[in-house]
Amino acid sequence: MNDNRTIHLSNIDWRWLVVTYCFLVLFHLLPSLLVLGLKDFFLTSRIWGFILWSGAGIILVSGYVGRRSIALTILEPGIASMFYMATLISIMSKVRDIHATGYRLIGLLVALHLIAFLVGCFGAAAGEWLQSRKDRARSISEN
């Protein structure tokens, strides 16, 4: 049995990666800094609140980018979400004076980055699905 199937991954469109990261900073981080006062938010010891707050923002922004992009854009918002999570963690570590010591903290940081990647990809896939539904409805109405 000679199986000649190959997997072809499309190239990453760096423009959508940068756009997604900038949208996350502009439409999630800055309003949160202005409205919520992240210093008080990060000083609480509830990690679940942080995960829900960041996850909801990542899903919404990634979904918007997935819906507005012309080509298939799923990996770019996932990678940008990882960069954004690194930004959030660096802000959080400065505010809470956290130093990356111990395997438990390093494991938490790795888990947060992986979760951010998956949430970003999920949001982008949902946006792509909405885009395909809109295109399908438009093509049906034209016929």
Short mmCIF file of C-alpha atoms in Angstrom, two decimals:
data_model
loop_
_atom_site.label_atom_id
_atom_site.label_comp_id
_atom_site.label_asym_id
_atom_site.label_seq_id
_atom_site.Cartn_x
_atom_site.Cartn_y
_atom_site.Cartn_z
CA MET A 1 0.00 0.00 0.00
CA ASN A 2 1.51 3.22 -1.15
CA ASP A 3 -0.27 6.16 0.38
CA ASN A 4 0.81 9.38 -1.30
CA ARG A 5 -1.47 11.75 0.56
CA THR A 6 0.20 14.88 1.83
CA ILE A 7 -0.98 17.49 4.24
CA HIS A 8 -0.78 21.01 2.90
CA LEU A 9 -0.82 23.80 5.44
CA SER A 10 -1.41 27.26 4.12
CA ASN A 11 1.09 29.96 4.88
CA ILE A 12 0.37 32.23 7.79
CA ASP A 13 -0.83 35.66 6.74
CA TRP A 14 1.18 37.89 9.06
CA ARG A 15 -1.02 40.88 8.34
CA TRP A 16 -4.03 39.21 9.98
CA LEU A 17 -1.86 38.14 12.91
CA VAL A 18 -0.78 41.74 13.50
CA VAL A 19 -4.33 43.03 12.97
CA THR A 20 -5.70 40.53 15.48
CA TYR A 21 -3.09 41.45 18.10
CA CYS A 22 -3.70 45.16 17.60
CA PHE A 23 -7.49 44.63 17.83
CA LEU A 24 -7.02 42.68 21.06
CA VAL A 25 -4.95 45.48 22.56
CA LEU A 26 -7.19 48.28 21.27
CA PHE A 27 -10.60 46.75 21.87
CA HIS A 28 -9.98 44.55 24.91
CA LEU A 29 -6.99 45.68 26.94
CA LEU A 30 -7.29 49.47 26.67
CA PRO A 31 -11.02 49.64 27.48
CA SER A 32 -10.42 47.27 30.38
CA LEU A 33 -7.63 49.49 31.67
CA LEU A 34 -9.85 52.55 31.40
CA VAL A 35 -13.09 51.11 32.76
CA LEU A 36 -12.29 48.32 35.16
CA GLY A 37 -9.00 49.44 36.59
CA LEU A 38 -7.00 46.28 35.98
CA LYS A 39 -4.81 46.93 38.98
CA ASP A 40 -7.72 46.09 41.28
CA PHE A 41 -8.74 43.21 39.03
CA PHE A 42 -5.29 41.65 39.04
CA LEU A 43 -4.81 42.10 42.76
CA THR A 44 -7.61 39.65 43.45
CA SER A 45 -6.53 36.06 43.78
CA ARG A 46 -9.26 34.66 41.52
CA ILE A 47 -7.64 33.20 38.42
CA TRP A 48 -11.02 32.10 37.03
CA GLY A 49 -12.19 35.69 36.71
CA PHE A 50 -9.06 36.50 34.74
CA ILE A 51 -9.55 33.47 32.49
CA LEU A 52 -13.21 34.29 31.80
CA TRP A 53 -12.49 37.97 31.19
CA SER A 54 -9.59 37.32 28.82
CA GLY A 55 -11.29 34.35 27.13
CA ALA A 56 -14.45 36.30 26.35
CA GLY A 57 -12.45 39.15 24.84
CA ILE A 58 -10.30 36.81 22.79
CA ILE A 59 -13.33 34.94 21.43
CA LEU A 60 -15.11 38.14 20.41
CA VAL A 61 -12.11 39.75 18.72
CA SER A 62 -11.00 36.51 17.01
CA GLY A 63 -14.54 35.90 15.80
CA TYR A 64 -14.68 39.39 14.33
CA VAL A 65 -11.36 38.91 12.55
CA GLY A 66 -12.44 35.48 11.27
CA ARG A 67 -15.66 36.96 9.91
CA ARG A 68 -14.03 39.96 8.27
CA SER A 69 -11.05 38.19 6.69
CA ILE A 70 -11.26 37.29 3.04
CA ALA A 71 -9.33 34.04 3.13
CA LEU A 72 -9.43 31.26 5.70
CA THR A 73 -8.00 32.85 8.84
CA ILE A 74 -7.95 30.52 11.85
CA LEU A 75 -4.33 30.05 12.96
CA GLU A 76 -3.50 33.76 12.89
CA PRO A 77 -5.95 34.75 15.65
CA GLY A 78 -4.76 31.77 17.70
CA ILE A 79 -1.13 32.83 17.48
CA ALA A 80 -2.02 36.47 18.12
CA SER A 81 -3.98 35.35 21.19
CA MET A 82 -0.86 33.68 22.53
CA PHE A 83 1.11 36.92 22.07
CA TYR A 84 -1.73 38.83 23.72
CA MET A 85 -1.75 36.42 26.67
CA ALA A 86 1.99 37.01 27.05
CA THR A 87 1.24 40.74 27.17
CA LEU A 88 -1.45 40.23 29.80
CA ILE A 89 0.80 38.00 31.89
CA SER A 90 3.64 40.54 31.73
CA ILE A 91 1.27 43.27 32.90
CA MET A 92 -0.06 41.00 35.62
CA SER A 93 3.41 40.05 36.79
CA LYS A 94 4.42 43.70 37.11
CA VAL A 95 1.28 44.61 39.02
CA ARG A 96 1.30 41.61 41.34
CA ASP A 97 5.11 41.31 41.55
CA ILE A 98 5.08 37.68 40.39
CA HIS A 99 8.30 35.98 39.41
CA ALA A 100 8.30 32.82 37.31
CA THR A 101 9.65 30.34 39.82
CA GLY A 102 8.58 26.82 40.39
CA TYR A 103 7.12 24.21 38.09
CA ARG A 104 3.58 24.96 39.18
CA LEU A 105 3.70 28.58 38.00
CA ILE A 106 5.47 27.66 34.77
CA GLY A 107 2.85 24.99 34.12
CA LEU A 108 0.10 27.56 34.69
CA LEU A 109 1.73 29.96 32.23
CA VAL A 110 2.05 27.26 29.57
CA ALA A 111 -1.56 26.23 30.16
CA LEU A 112 -2.77 29.82 29.83
CA HIS A 113 -0.93 30.20 26.51
CA LEU A 114 -2.37 26.95 25.15
CA ILE A 115 -5.87 27.90 26.29
CA ALA A 116 -5.46 31.31 24.64
CA PHE A 117 -4.40 29.63 21.39
CA LEU A 118 -7.38 27.27 21.43
CA VAL A 119 -9.85 30.02 22.34
CA GLY A 120 -8.46 32.26 19.58
CA CYS A 121 -8.75 29.46 17.01
CA PHE A 122 -12.28 28.65 18.19
CA GLY A 123 -13.37 32.28 17.90
CA ALA A 124 -11.86 32.57 14.42
CA ALA A 125 -13.52 29.32 13.32
CA ALA A 126 -16.87 30.63 14.56
CA GLY A 127 -16.30 33.85 12.62
CA GLU A 128 -15.40 31.89 9.49
CA TRP A 129 -18.57 29.84 9.91
CA LEU A 130 -20.66 33.02 10.16
CA GLN A 131 -18.92 34.37 7.08
CA SER A 132 -19.68 31.20 5.10
CA ARG A 133 -23.35 31.35 6.16
CA LYS A 134 -23.55 34.97 5.01
CA ASP A 135 -21.91 34.12 1.67
CA ARG A 136 -24.20 31.13 1.19
CA ALA A 137 -27.30 33.23 1.92
CA ARG A 138 -26.08 35.91 -0.49
CA SER A 139 -25.50 33.37 -3.28
CA ILE A 140 -28.97 31.87 -2.74
CA SER A 141 -30.63 35.29 -2.86
CA GLU A 142 -28.80 36.17 -6.10
CA ASN A 143 -30.11 33.04 -7.86
#
